[in-house]
């Protein structure tokens, strides 16, 4: 799961290199910037665009959940436990406490997306900082820093998250903290590789020989190329992160009840596995969809920006 | 003779370097595991003895457990005992951690071994389908690959469980039957679904790696040259797979970490008494010594697997052991 997606490229898209950031920023007129943005989306493979749409729709529903006509996810009728699909006006049935399952899933997705996205954003910022530092420092410092990252990397992510979640105690905040720790090393590895690669490219040499300072080269030459690549990778990681968060919730180490969270809903609905398997399957499908969609979106971003900052 | 001694020397140096890295990683693992458990708020003595214990009893137990000593000393103590094969005492089971971990380790290794085997089969089959001449076949394989790569193991496990143990009860829904007494057939039946759930992601990842190797090779003139020499298609396949092997082994090695992580939940779902189920139980019982012991064993297995993958690769590919790839 945690492999550099760019070394094992799937889609045989051969993108034409457009607008490699030349010395002194992109230098594009506003109309051209819009043009490039449209091109980026259209250069995504079809399945990535499908995935992006699904993620966007889910995100929209989840953000708007409080104003949409969903049932209260916290009040249940104990007489109406584990109803099947469509019974008594519950589209996806009810859970073990008679709460509306659809609304539980929507609010659960809300929690799980927060636990899925926030740690990746924090870890990306920290990982980028580590990667850039390592990529820019001398051989010895680089070696030391990356060895530390390697050691961290050699610790199974789920196990690290489990130990930290157990140590820090239940709660959304501590869960986010535990998951952040898991992803710093993978992001740092990718960021370092990318910075070292870009550093050697001709336009950086050109900027350097024209007298640009270290900070200017970093901000205007290297980061504009490195950040999108790292962001594509991080987007993919959200899928794996949602999966780990759900797994921790499944074994009772996530967000404490009654707050809805996909992992704990999954665990709860196992009660229906023999009586009404489709009820038990509903949360499984939601977690599966989220975990698969984000890597597809990440792959799409990667393919769309491929060729940028590369020598043609 | 001269040449041989040089290669052996280089191989030796490579292995020593990797061993040193493994040792550092193992120490890091020990530090994380130890301090993660010690930093947990709450009094372990209170947890073990219960709320109705007297303060004197708790104080005595803390003394027995060595919890009143400085943290660093406790760590050194623990490290020395671990090196001697003593992982502590599992209070929730009233047995030594090692005695609890032993049988669980066997089960997890069985599951992991079965999953690795299935993963290799999936990798080779999908990798070849992905480079086949049929465009439709390549498309379908691509889709499956994308899904397999990132589907969480526990969701796959639940889907397989519902499909093939509940709706169409072909496979048993859980347990592992007593090893040996029911024969290997029953064991295979019990292992099938959990092993498949763990094998999809590594299988797809290996398929990717095989596909990359084969398509790289197809762009060279090696295969046409061999074909011109009259080699059978079977022999050609052997040649193209030989080059693909080292990256596939690396991928499998890295993926074992994911498998061990996935096993935490999958073993729980299929009630397989392995390390994963054990750590989940000990988490729920808040038996920290047991969590610590199992986490340590799992992390060490992963570190050793990574080492083994590197050494096997170095044996297979001389370029790796002299560091020129």
Coordinates of C-alpha atoms in Angstrom, one line a residue, chain A residues 1-5 7-11 46-47 50 146-148 150-160 162-164 166-170 189 236 239-240 242-253 263 266 270 273-275 277-278 280-281 283-285 287-288 291-293 295-296 299 302, chain B residues 18 21 24-25 28-30 32-33 35-41 139 142-143 145-156 158-159 161-162 165-167 173 201 205 208-209 211-212 251 254-255 257-258 260-262 264-265 268-269 279-280 283-284 286 288 291-292 294-296 298-299 302-303 306:
Chain A
X1 CA 0.0 0.0 0.0
X2 CA 2.7 2.4 0.9
X3 CA 4.8 2.5 -2.2
X4 CA 5.8 5.4 -4.3
X5 CA 3.0 5.4 -6.9
X7 CA 7.7 4.2 -9.6
X8 CA 4.9 1.8 -10.4
X9 CA 3.0 3.9 -12.9
X10 CA -0.1 2.2 -14.3
X11 CA -1.7 4.3 -16.9
X46 CA -11.7 8.8 -16.8
X47 CA -11.7 6.6 -13.7
X50 CA -15.3 9.5 -11.8
X146 CA 16.6 9.8 5.9
X147 CA 17.9 6.9 8.0
X148 CA 15.7 8.1 10.9
X150 CA 13.6 4.8 7.2
X151 CA 13.5 3.5 10.7
X152 CA 10.1 5.1 11.3
X153 CA 9.0 3.7 8.0
X154 CA 9.9 0.2 9.0
X155 CA 7.2 0.2 11.7
X156 CA 3.8 -1.2 10.5
X157 CA 1.5 1.8 10.3
X158 CA -1.5 0.2 11.8
X159 CA 0.5 -1.0 14.8
X160 CA 1.9 2.5 15.4
X162 CA -2.9 1.4 17.5
X163 CA -0.2 1.9 20.1
X164 CA -0.5 5.7 20.0
X166 CA -4.2 3.4 23.0
X167 CA -1.6 5.6 24.7
X168 CA -3.4 8.9 24.0
X169 CA -6.8 7.7 24.9
X170 CA -10.1 7.8 23.0
X189 CA 10.4 10.0 1.9
X236 CA -3.8 8.8 -2.3
X239 CA -7.7 6.3 1.4
X240 CA -5.3 4.2 3.5
X242 CA -9.6 6.3 6.3
X243 CA -9.0 2.6 6.3
X244 CA -6.8 2.7 9.4
X245 CA -9.1 5.1 11.2
X246 CA -12.1 2.7 10.4
X247 CA -10.1 -0.3 11.6
X248 CA -9.3 1.4 14.9
X249 CA -12.9 2.3 15.3
X250 CA -13.8 -1.3 14.6
X251 CA -11.7 -2.5 17.6
X252 CA -13.0 0.3 19.8
X253 CA -10.0 2.6 19.7
X263 CA -15.5 2.0 12.1
X266 CA -19.2 -1.3 11.1
X270 CA -21.8 -7.0 12.7
X273 CA -24.4 -10.3 9.9
X274 CA -26.5 -13.5 10.1
X275 CA -30.0 -12.1 10.4
X277 CA -26.4 -9.4 5.9
X278 CA -27.2 -6.4 3.7
X280 CA -24.0 -5.4 8.0
X281 CA -22.7 -4.7 4.5
X283 CA -21.0 0.5 6.3
X284 CA -18.5 -1.9 4.7
X285 CA -19.3 -0.5 1.3
X287 CA -15.5 2.5 3.9
X288 CA -14.4 0.5 0.9
X291 CA -10.6 3.9 0.6
X292 CA -10.6 3.1 -3.1
X293 CA -11.7 6.6 -4.4
X295 CA -6.1 6.8 -4.4
X296 CA -7.8 7.0 -7.8
X299 CA -3.4 8.8 -9.3
X302 CA -0.2 12.5 -10.6
Chain B
X18 CA 21.6 -4.4 6.6
X21 CA 20.1 -1.1 10.2
X24 CA 18.8 0.2 15.0
X25 CA 15.2 -0.4 13.8
X28 CA 13.6 2.0 17.9
X29 CA 10.7 -0.4 17.9
X30 CA 11.5 -1.4 21.4
X32 CA 8.3 3.1 20.9
X33 CA 6.6 0.1 22.2
X35 CA 7.3 4.2 26.1
X36 CA 3.9 4.1 24.3
X37 CA 2.7 1.7 26.9
X38 CA 4.3 3.5 29.9
X39 CA 2.9 6.9 29.0
X40 CA -0.7 5.7 29.3
X41 CA -2.4 7.6 32.1
X139 CA -8.6 -2.8 -19.0
X142 CA -6.4 -2.5 -14.4
X143 CA -9.7 -1.9 -12.7
X145 CA -5.8 -3.8 -9.6
X146 CA -6.9 -0.3 -8.6
X147 CA -9.6 -1.8 -6.3
X148 CA -7.4 -4.5 -4.8
X149 CA -4.6 -2.1 -4.2
X150 CA -6.5 0.1 -1.8
X151 CA -9.4 -2.0 -0.5
X152 CA -8.9 -2.3 3.3
X153 CA -8.4 -5.9 4.3
X154 CA -11.1 -5.9 6.8
X155 CA -13.8 -4.7 4.3
X156 CA -12.7 -7.5 1.9
X158 CA -16.4 -8.9 5.8
X159 CA -17.6 -9.1 2.2
X161 CA -17.4 -13.6 5.0
X162 CA -20.9 -12.5 4.1
X165 CA -19.8 -18.1 4.8
X166 CA -23.2 -16.6 5.4
X167 CA -25.1 -16.3 2.1
X173 CA -17.2 -18.5 9.2
X201 CA -3.3 -5.8 -1.9
X205 CA 1.1 -4.5 -5.9
X208 CA 2.1 -3.8 -10.9
X209 CA 5.7 -4.5 -10.4
X211 CA 3.8 -5.6 -15.4
X212 CA 6.4 -2.8 -15.2
X251 CA 7.3 -5.4 -2.9
X254 CA 7.2 -4.2 2.2
X255 CA 3.6 -5.5 1.9
X257 CA 3.9 -4.9 7.1
X258 CA 0.5 -4.1 5.6
X260 CA 0.5 -7.9 9.7
X261 CA -1.5 -4.7 10.2
X262 CA -4.5 -6.0 8.3
X264 CA -5.1 -7.3 13.4
X265 CA -8.7 -6.8 12.1
X268 CA -10.7 -10.6 14.8
X269 CA -13.4 -11.0 12.1
X279 CA -3.4 -7.6 20.5
X280 CA -7.0 -6.5 20.0
X283 CA -6.2 -3.7 24.1
X284 CA -9.8 -4.2 25.2
X286 CA -6.1 -3.0 28.8
X288 CA -0.5 -3.4 28.7
X291 CA 0.0 -5.4 24.2
X292 CA 3.6 -4.5 24.6
X294 CA 2.7 -8.7 21.0
X295 CA 3.4 -5.3 19.4
X296 CA 7.1 -5.9 19.8
X298 CA 4.8 -8.1 15.3
X299 CA 7.2 -5.2 14.7
X302 CA 8.2 -7.1 10.0
X303 CA 11.8 -5.9 10.4
X306 CA 12.4 -6.7 5.3

